[in-house]
XYZ file of C-alpha atoms in Angstrom:
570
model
C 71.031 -5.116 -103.369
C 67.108 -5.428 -105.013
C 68.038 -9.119 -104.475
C 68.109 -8.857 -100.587
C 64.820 -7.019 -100.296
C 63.341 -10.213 -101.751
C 63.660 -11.679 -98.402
C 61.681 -8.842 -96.377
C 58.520 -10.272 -98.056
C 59.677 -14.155 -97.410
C 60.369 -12.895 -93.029
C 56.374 -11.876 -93.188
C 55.107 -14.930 -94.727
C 57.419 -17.105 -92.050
C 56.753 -15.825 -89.233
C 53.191 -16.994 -89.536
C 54.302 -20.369 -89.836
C 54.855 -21.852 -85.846
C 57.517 -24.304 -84.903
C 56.762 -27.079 -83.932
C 54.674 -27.634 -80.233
C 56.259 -30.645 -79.342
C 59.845 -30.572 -77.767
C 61.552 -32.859 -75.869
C 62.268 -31.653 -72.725
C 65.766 -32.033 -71.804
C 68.458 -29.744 -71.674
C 70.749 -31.616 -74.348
C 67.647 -30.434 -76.705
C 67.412 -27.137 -75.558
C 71.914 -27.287 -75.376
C 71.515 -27.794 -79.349
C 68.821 -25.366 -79.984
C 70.851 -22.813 -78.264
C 73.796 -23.531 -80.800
C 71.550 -23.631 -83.630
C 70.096 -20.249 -82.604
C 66.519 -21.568 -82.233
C 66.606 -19.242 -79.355
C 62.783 -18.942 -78.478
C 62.583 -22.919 -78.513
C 64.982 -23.109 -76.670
C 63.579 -20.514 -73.882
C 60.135 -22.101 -74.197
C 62.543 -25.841 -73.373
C 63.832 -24.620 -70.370
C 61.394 -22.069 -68.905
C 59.615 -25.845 -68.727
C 62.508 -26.888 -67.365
C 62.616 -24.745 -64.648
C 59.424 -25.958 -63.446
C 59.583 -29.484 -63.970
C 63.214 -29.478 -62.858
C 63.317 -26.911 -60.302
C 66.240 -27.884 -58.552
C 68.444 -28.060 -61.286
C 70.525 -24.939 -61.187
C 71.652 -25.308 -64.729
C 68.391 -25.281 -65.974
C 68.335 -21.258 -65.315
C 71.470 -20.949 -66.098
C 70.958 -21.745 -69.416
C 67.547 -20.002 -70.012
C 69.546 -16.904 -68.433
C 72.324 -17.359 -71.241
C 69.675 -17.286 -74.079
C 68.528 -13.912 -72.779
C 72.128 -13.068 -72.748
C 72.100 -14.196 -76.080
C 69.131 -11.922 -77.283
C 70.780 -9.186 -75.133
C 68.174 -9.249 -72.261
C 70.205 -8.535 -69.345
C 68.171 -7.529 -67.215
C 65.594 -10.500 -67.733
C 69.140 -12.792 -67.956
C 70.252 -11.470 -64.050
C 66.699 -12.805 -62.562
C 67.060 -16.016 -63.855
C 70.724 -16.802 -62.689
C 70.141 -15.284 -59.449
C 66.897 -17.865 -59.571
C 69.942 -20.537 -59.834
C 71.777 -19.310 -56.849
C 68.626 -19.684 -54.741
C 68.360 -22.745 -55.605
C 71.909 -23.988 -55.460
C 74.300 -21.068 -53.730
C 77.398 -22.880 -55.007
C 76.329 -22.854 -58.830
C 79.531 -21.826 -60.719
C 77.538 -21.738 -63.980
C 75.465 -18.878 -62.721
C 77.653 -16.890 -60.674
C 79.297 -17.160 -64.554
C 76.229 -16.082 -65.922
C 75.618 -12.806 -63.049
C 79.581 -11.303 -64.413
C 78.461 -11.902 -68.306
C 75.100 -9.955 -67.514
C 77.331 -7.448 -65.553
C 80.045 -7.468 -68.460
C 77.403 -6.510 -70.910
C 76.000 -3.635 -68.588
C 79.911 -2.658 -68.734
C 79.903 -3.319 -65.001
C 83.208 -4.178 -65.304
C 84.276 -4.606 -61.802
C 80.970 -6.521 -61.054
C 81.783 -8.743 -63.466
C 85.346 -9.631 -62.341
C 83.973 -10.555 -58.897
C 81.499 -13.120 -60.281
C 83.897 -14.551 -62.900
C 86.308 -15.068 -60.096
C 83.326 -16.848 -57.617
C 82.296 -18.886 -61.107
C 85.964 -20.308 -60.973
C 86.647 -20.693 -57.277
C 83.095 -22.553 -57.261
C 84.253 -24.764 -60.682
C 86.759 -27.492 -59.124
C 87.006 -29.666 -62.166
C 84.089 -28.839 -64.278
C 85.472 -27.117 -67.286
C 81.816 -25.599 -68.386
C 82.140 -22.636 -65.951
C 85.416 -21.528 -67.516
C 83.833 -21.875 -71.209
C 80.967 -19.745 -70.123
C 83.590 -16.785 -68.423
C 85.361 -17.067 -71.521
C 82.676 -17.027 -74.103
C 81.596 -13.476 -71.672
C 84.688 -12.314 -72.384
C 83.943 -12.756 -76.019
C 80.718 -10.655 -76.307
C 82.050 -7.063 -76.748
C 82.307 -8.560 -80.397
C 82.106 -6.045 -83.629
C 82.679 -7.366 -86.706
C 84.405 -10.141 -85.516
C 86.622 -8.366 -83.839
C 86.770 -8.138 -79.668
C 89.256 -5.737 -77.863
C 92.157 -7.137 -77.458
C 92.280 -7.286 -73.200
C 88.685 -8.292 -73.333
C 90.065 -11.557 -75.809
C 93.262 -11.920 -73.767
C 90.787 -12.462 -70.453
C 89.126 -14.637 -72.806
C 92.060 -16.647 -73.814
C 93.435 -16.886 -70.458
C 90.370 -18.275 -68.959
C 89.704 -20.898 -71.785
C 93.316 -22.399 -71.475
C 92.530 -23.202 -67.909
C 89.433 -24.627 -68.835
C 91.145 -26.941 -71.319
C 93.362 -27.420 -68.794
C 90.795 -29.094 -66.326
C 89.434 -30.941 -69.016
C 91.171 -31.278 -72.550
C 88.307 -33.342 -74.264
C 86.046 -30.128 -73.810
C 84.918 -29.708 -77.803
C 83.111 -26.491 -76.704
C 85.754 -25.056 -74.324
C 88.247 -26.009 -77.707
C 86.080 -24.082 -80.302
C 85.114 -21.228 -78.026
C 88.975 -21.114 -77.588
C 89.798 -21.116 -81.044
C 87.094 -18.241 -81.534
C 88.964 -16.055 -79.157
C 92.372 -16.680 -81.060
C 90.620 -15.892 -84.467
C 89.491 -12.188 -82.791
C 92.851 -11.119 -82.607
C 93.929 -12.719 -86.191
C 95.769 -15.860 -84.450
C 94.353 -17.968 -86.757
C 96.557 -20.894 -86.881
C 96.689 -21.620 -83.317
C 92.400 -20.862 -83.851
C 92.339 -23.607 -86.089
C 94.345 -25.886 -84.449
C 91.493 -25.431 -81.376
C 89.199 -26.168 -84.187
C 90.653 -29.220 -84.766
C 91.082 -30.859 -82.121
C 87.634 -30.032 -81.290
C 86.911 -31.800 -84.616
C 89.038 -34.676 -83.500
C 87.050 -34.543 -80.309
C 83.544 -34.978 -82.016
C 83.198 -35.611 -85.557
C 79.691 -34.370 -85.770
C 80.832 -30.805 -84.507
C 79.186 -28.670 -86.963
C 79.644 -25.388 -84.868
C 83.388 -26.035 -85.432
C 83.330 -26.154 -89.330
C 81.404 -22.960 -89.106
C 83.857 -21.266 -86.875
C 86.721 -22.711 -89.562
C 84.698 -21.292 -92.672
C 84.445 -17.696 -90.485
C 88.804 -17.634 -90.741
C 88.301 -18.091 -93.802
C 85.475 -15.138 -94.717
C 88.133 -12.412 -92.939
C 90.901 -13.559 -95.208
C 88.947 -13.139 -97.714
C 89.199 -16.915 -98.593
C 86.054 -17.130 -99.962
C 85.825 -20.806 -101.831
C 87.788 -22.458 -98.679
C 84.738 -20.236 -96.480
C 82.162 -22.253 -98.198
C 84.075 -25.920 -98.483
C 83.939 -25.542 -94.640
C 79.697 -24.478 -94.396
C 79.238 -27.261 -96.850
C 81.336 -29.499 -94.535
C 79.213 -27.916 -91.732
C 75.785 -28.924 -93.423
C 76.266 -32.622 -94.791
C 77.045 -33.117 -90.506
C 73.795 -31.073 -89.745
C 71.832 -30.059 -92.961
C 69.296 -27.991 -90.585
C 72.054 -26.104 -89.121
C 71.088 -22.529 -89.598
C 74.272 -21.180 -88.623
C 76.150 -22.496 -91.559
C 73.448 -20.754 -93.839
C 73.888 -17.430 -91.452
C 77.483 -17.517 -91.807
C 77.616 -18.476 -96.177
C 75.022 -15.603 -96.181
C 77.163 -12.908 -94.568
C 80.462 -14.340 -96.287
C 78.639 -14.046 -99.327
C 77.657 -9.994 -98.984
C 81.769 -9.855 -98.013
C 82.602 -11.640 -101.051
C 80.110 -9.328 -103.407
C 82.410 -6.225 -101.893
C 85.460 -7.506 -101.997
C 84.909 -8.463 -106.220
C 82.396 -6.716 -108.036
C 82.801 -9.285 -110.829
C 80.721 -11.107 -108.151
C 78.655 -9.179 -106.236
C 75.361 -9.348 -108.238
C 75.383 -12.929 -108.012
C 76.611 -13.395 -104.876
C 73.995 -11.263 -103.234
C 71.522 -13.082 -104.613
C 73.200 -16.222 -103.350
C 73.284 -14.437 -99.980
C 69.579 -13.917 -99.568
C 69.067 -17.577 -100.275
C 71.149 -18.773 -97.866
C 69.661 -15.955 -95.238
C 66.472 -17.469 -96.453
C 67.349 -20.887 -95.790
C 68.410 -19.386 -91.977
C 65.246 -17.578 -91.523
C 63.526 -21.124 -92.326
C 65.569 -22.760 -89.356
C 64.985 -20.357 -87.050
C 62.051 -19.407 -84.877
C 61.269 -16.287 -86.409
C 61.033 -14.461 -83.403
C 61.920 -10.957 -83.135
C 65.048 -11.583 -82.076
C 65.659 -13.604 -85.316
C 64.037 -10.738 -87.749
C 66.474 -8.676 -85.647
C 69.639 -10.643 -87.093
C 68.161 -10.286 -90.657
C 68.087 -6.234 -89.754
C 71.893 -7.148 -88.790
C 72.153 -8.848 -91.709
C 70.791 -6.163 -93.782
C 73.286 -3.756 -92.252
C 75.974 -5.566 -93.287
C 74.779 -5.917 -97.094
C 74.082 -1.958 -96.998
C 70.457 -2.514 -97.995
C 69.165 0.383 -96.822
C 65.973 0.593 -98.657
C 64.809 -2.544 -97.087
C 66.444 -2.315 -93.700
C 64.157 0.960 -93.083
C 60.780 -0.637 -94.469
C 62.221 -4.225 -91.805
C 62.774 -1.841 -89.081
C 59.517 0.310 -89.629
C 57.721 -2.860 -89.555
C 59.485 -4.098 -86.730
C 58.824 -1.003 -84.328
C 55.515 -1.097 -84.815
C 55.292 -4.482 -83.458
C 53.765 -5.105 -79.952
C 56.756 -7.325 -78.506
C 59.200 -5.259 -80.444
C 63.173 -4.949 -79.078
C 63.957 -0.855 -78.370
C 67.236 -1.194 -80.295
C 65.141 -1.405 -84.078
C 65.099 2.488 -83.496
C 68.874 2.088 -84.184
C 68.473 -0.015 -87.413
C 65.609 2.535 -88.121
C 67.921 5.604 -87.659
C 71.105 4.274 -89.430
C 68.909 3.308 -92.410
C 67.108 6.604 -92.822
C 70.303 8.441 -92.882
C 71.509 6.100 -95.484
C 68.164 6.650 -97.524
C 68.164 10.958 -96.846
C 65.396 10.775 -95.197
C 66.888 12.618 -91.793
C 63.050 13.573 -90.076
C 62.712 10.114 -90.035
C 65.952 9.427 -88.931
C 66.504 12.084 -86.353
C 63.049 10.703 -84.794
C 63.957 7.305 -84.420
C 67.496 8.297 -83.225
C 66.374 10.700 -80.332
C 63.998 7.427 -79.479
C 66.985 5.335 -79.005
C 69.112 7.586 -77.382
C 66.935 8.888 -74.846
C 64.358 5.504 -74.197
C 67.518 3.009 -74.412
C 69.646 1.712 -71.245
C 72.535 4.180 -71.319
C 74.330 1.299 -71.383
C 73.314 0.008 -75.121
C 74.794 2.739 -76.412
C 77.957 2.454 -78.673
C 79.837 4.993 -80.061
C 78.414 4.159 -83.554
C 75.340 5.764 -82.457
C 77.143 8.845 -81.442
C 78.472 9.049 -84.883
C 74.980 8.453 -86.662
C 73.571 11.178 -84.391
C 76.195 13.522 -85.359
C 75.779 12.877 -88.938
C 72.060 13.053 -88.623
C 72.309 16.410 -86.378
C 74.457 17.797 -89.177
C 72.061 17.121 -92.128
C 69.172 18.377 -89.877
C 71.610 22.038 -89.749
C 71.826 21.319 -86.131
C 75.748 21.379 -86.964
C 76.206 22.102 -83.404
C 74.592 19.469 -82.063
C 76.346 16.855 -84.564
C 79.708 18.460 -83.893
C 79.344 17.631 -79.863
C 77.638 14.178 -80.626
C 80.980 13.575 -83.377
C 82.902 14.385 -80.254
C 80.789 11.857 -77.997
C 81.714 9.237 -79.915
C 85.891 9.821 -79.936
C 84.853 10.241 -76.001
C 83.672 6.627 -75.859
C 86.048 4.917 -78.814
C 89.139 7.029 -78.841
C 90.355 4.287 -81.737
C 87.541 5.711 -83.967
C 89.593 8.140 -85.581
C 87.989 8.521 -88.957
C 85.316 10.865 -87.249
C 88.162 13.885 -86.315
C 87.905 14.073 -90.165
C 83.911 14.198 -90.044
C 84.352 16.831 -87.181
C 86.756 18.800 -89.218
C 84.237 19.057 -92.292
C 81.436 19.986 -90.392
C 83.818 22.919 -88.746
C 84.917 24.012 -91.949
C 81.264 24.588 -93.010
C 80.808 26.806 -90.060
C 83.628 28.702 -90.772
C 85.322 27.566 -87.305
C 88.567 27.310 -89.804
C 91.285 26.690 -87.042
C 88.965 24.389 -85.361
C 88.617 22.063 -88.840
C 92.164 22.472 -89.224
C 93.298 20.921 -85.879
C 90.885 18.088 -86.503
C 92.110 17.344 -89.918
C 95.119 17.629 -88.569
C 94.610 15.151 -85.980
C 92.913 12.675 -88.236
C 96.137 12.833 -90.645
C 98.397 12.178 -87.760
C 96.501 9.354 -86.280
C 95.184 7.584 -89.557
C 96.557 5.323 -91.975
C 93.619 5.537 -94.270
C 93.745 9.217 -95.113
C 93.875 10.992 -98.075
C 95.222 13.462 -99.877
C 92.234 14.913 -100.073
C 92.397 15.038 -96.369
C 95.452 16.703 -96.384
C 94.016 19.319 -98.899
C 91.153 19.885 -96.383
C 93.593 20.344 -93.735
C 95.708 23.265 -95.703
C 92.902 24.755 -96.572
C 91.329 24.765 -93.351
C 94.980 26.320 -92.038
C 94.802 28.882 -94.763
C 91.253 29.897 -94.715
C 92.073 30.436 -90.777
C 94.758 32.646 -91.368
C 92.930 34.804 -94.032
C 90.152 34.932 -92.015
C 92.595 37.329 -89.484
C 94.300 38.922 -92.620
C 90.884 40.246 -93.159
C 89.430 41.107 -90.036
C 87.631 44.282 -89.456
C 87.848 43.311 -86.145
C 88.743 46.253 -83.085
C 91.491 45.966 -82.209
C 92.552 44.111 -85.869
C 94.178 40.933 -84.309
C 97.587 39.765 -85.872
C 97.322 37.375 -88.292
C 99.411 34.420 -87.173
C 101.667 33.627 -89.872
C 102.421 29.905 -88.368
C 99.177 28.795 -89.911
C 100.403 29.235 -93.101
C 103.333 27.431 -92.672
C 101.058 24.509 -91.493
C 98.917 25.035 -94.854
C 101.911 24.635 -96.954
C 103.055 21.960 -95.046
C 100.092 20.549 -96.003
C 100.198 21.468 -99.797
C 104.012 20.493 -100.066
C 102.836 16.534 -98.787
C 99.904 16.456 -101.449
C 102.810 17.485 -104.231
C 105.304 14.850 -102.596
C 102.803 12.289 -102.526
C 100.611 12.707 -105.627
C 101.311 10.897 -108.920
C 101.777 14.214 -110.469
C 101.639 17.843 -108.648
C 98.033 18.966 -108.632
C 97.545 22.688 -110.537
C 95.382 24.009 -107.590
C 97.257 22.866 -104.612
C 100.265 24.840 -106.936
C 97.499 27.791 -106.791
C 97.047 27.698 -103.119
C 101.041 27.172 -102.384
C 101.321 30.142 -104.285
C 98.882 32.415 -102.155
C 99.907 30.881 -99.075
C 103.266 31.779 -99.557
C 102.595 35.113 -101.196
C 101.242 36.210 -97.915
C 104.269 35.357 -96.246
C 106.264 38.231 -97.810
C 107.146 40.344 -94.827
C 106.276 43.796 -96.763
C 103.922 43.627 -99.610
C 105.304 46.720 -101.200
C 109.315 44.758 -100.987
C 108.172 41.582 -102.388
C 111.038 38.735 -102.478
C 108.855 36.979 -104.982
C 108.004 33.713 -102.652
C 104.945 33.190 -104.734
C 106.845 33.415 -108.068
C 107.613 29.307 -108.250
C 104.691 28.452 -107.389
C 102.639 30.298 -109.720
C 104.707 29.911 -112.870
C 104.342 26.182 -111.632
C 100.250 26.199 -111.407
C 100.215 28.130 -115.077
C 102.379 25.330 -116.366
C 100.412 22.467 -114.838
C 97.401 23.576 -115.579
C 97.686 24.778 -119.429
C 99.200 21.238 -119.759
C 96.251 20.054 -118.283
C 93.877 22.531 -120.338
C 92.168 25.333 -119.473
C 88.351 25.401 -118.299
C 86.035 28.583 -118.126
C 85.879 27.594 -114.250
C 90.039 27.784 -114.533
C 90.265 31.142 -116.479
C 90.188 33.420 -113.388
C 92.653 31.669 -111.313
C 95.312 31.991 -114.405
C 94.729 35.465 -114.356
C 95.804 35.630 -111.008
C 99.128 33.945 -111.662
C 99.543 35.903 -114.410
C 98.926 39.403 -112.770
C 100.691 38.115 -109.947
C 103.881 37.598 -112.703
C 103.079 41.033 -113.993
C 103.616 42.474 -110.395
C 106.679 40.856 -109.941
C 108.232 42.193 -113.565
C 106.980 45.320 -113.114
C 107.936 46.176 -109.827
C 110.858 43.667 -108.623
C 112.630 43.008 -111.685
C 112.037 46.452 -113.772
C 111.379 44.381 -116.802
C 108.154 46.494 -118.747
C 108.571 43.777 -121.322
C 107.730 40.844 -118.949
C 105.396 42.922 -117.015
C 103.615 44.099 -120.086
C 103.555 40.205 -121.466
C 102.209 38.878 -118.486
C 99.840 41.205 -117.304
C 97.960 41.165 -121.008
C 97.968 37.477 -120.387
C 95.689 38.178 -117.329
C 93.544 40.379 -119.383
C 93.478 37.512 -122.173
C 92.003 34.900 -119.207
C 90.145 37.426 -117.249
C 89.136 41.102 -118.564
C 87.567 41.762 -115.291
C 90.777 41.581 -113.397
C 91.385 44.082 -110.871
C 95.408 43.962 -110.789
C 95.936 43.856 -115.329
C 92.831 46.561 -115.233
C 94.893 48.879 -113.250
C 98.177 48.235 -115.113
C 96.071 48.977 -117.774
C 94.429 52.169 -116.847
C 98.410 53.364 -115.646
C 99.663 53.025 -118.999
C 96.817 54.792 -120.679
C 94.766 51.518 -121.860
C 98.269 50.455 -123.854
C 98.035 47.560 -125.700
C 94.755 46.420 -125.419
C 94.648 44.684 -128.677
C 96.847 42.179 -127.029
C-alpha cells in the first residue's frame, strides 16, 4: 500500500492548481460536468444559471442534484424548493425534494414527492430517471437493498417506457439490474444505450463495473479503455480502473504490488480531472478505504479536518483509520465527533460497529458491547458482529452471554468458522463451570444443558475438521466428564475422549505447553482403572504416566502418596 500514499502528496500540490475560469454557461456543459464528476464546476455553472436563467426550473434542479451528489441535503432541499417557486408543476424537482427526503431516510416523504414527480411528468422520461437514480443512492459497495433497487427498476421501465431512446434512463436502468447481480439484462440496458449514442462513455464505465464484481478484471479494463478513446478526460473511467485495480490486487496477490501502484496512477489521473474540491479529496479518502491504506487515510483525513470548508463526515474516515493504525485516543476522539456533531441521519451501522470496536480497545467493553448491539439494531443482515459481541462477552466473563451470541452468529452465518464454533463451546462450557464452582449462597444448580450445547459444539469442529483437533478431544473429554451423574459412580463418559486427545496429540508431538493437559488424561485413565475397572496394573501404568508429563499433578501425587510413594522410579 506505500504506493497509494504517493498520491496524498500529489492531492496537496493539485489542489493549488484552479480550473479553469471560463465556462460556458449552459446546462448541457454543466449536464456533462455533472457526469464527469467535476462537481464544483458544475455548481459554480448553474448557481450562474440560476441567475441568468431564473425562470428555468431545471436550472435548480440540477444544482440541487449536485448537492445531492456531494450529500448536501439540506443545501439540495432549498434549491429544488427554489424550482417549485418558480415553476409549481416542475416534476424534476418535486423528484429532487423525495431524493433529498430518501437520503434523510424520510421514507414516506419521499414516496409522496416521487409520486407528484410522476403525476407532474406526462411524457418526459427525465423525471422517472431522476426517481430511479434516488432509488439507487442507498448504494454500499455496489450493492443497494434489494426493495430500494426493485423501486428503482420499476420506475426506470416506465421511464423507458415513455421514451425508449432515453440513453440515460437505459444506463441508469442497467445500473439498477447490476445491484442485484442481473447482469445480463444490465448489459443489455447498456447496450442499447450504446446503440443509442455511440459516444456514451458513462455506459462503457458502467459495463467495465460488471465486470470488476465478477472479478473479470482484463474485460473491466477493455471496457475503461473503450470508455477513454470516446472521452480521454473522462475521470470516471480512471476512478473506476483505480478501484478495480485495488479489487484485483486482493483478489491475486501475484498482482497486488503492481496493481496498486497502477491504481494510484489511475486515481492520480482522476484527481487531475477533477476539481479538487473537498468533496473530490473526500472520494480519494473513499478511495483509500477501499485500498486499506490506513496510514495515509489518517494523515488525508487529519489534513482534511483541519480545513476551514471541511465536510463533518472526515471524522468518520479519521476514526475508522485510527482504529486500523492502534491509535484508539485518536480514534475514539474523532468518533465521539461524528457521532454526536453529525445529522443522526448520516449515521450507518458501520459506525456503530467502529465505535464498538473502538469502545472495546479503550476497556470501555461496556460501551462497545451496547454500540456492537446498535449496529445489529440498525442492519439486522450484519451478522458477523454477534461474533464480535460474543468475544468481547467472553472477555468479561459474561460466558452464557458470549455463548448465545456465538451461537447466533453460527446459526445465521455462512462465513463462520470452526474457530467460531470452538468459541461457542467454550463459551457454553466456561458458563457451566462457572456454576459448578460457585461459592455463591444459595450455590445455584449448575445447568447441565450447557454442556450438552458445548459438546454439540466440539462434536461439529471433529465432524467438520480435516482431522479431529487434540484440544477440542481435551475439552469433549471434560465436558462430558462433568456429565457423570455421581462423581464417586463414574460410567467413564470421559474415557473416549481422553484416550482419543492422548492419541492425537502424541501423534502430533508433545510441547512443554501440552505436558499438563496429558497428565490430565492420563490421571483421569488412572481414576477410571483404579476405581471402575479394579485393574492396579492399568491404574498404576497410567497414573505414572501423569507423573512422567506432570510431577506436580494433584490426582498421580495422591495415588502416589496412597501407595506409599510406589514406583516412583517409573
Amino acid at each position: 500500500m506505500k504506493m497509494i500514499s504517493k498520491i496524498s502528496k500529489i492531492v496537496l500540490a493539485l489542489t493549488l492548481v484552479g480550473s479553469s475560469s471560463v465556462f460556458a454557461q449552459s446546462l448541457a456543459d454543466a449536464k456533462k460536468a455533472i457526469d464527469a464528476e467535476q462537481f464544483q464546476k458544475a455548481k459554480s455553472m448553474l448557481k450562474n444559471l440560476t441567475v441568468t436563467q431564473a425562470n428555468k426550473d431545471e436550472n435548480f434542479f440540477y444544482l440541487g442534484w449536485v448537492y445531492i451528489l456531494q450529500e448536501y441535503p439540506d443545501s439540495a432541499k432549498a434549491v429544488f424548493q427554489k424550482g417549485i417557486a418558480v415553476n409549481p408543476k416542475s416534476a424534476l424537482n418535486y423528484a429532487g425534494l423525495g431524493a433529498a427526503a430518501f437520503v434523510d431516510k424520510d421514507r414516506a416523504t419521499a414516496t409522496t414527492n416521487f409520486n407528484q414527480a410522476v403525476a407532474l411528468a406526462g411524457k418526459d422520461s427525465k423525471p422517472y430517471l431522476y426517481v430511479g437514480e434516488a432509488y439507487l443512492l442507498n448504494d454500499v459497495d455496489g450493492k443497494v437493498p434489494a426493495a430500494d433497487a426493485n423501486a428503482a427498476i420499476a420506475v426506470l421501465t416506465k421511464g423507458k417506457t415513455i421514451n425508449p431512446k432515453d440513453a440515460e434512463i437505459l444506463v441508469a436502468l442497467g445500473d439498477a439490474l447490476r445491484t442485484q447481480s442481473k447482469n445480463t439484462d444490465a448489459l443489455g440496458n447498456y447496450q442499447a444505450a450504446l446503440d443509442l449514442d455511440p459516444k456514451l462513455a458513462h455506459a462503457k464505465v458502467a459495463t467495465g463495473v460488471i465486470w470488476k464484481y465478477a472479478n473479470n478484471f482484463e474485460s473491466s479494463e477493455t471496457e475503461f479503455k473503450a470508455a477513454l478513446a470516446i472521452d480521454p478526460n473522462y475521470g470516471p473511467a480512471y476512478r473506476e480502473w483505480a478501484e478495480t485495480d485495488v479489487r484485483w490486487a486482493f483478489a491475486d496477490p501475484k498482482m497486488a504490488s503492481a496493481k496498486i501502484k497502477e491504481a494510484t496512477d489511475q486515481y492520480k489521473k482522476y484527481l487531475s480531472l477533477t476539481d479538487l474540491s473537498v468533496e473530490s479529496r473526500m472520494r480519494y479518502a473513499d478511495f483509500l478505504l477501499l485500498s486499506g491504506d490506513f496510514k495515509t487515510l489518517q494523515t488525508e483525513a487529519a489534513a482534511l479536518a483541519g480545513a476551514a470548508n471541511g465536510n463533518l463526515k472526515v471524522y468518520r474516515y479519521l476514526a475508522y483509520a485510527a482504529y486500523e493504525n492502534k491509535d484508539y485516543p485518536a480514534a475514539l476522539t474523532a468518533m465521539n465527533t461524528w457521532i454526536t456533531k453529525a445529522d443522526p441521519k448520516r449515521i450507518i451501522p458501520r459506525d456503530y460497529v467502529y465505535l464498538g470496536r473502538i469502545q472495546i480497545e479503550s476497556k470501555q467493553d461496556s460501551l462497545g458491547i451496547g454500540s456492537l448491539r446498535k449496529a445489529i439494531e440498525l442492519d439486522t443482515t450484519n451478522v458477523a458482529v454477534y461474533s464480535e459481541i460474543g468475544k468481547a462477552l467472553y472477555g468479561q466473563g459474561k460466558y452464557i452471554e458470549a455463548a448465545n451470541a456465538y451461537n447466533t452468529y453460527t446459526q445465521k452465518s455462512s462465513k463462520a468458522t470452526l474457530n467460531d464454533y470452538l468459541s461457542k463451546g467454550l463459551s457454553y462450557y466456561k458458563a457451566f463451570t462457572d456454576q459448578y464452582y460457585s461459592k455463591a449462597t444459595p450455590r445455584p444448580t449448575p445447568d447441565t444443558t450447557l454442556l450438552v450445547k458445548a459438546d454439540s459444539a466440539f462434536a461439529h469442529i471433529q465432524q467438520k475438521a480435516s482431522a479431529p483437533v487434540p484440544i477440542v478431544a481435551l475439552y469433549q473429554a471434560r465436558a462430558n466428564d462433568f456429565k457423570e451423574p455421581d462423581r464417586n459412580t463414574s460410567k467413564g463418559l470421559a474415557k473416549p475422549f481422553y484416550e482419543q486427545y492422548i492419541q492425537l496429540q502424541t501423534a502430533k508431538g508433545v510441547k512443554d505447553t501440552d505436558k499438563a493437559f496429558m497428565a490430565e488424561a492420563y490421571a483421569y485413565l488412572g481414576v477410571y482403572y483404579e476405581y471402575k475397572e479394579k485393574d492396579d496394573a492399568k491404574a498404576l501404568e497410567n497414573y505414572s504416566k501423569a507423573r512422567e508429563f506432570d510431577p506436580t499433578n494433584k490426582t498421580a501425587a495422591a495415588y502416589f502418596s496412597r501407595k506409599g510413594g510406589a514406583s516412583k522410579g517409573k
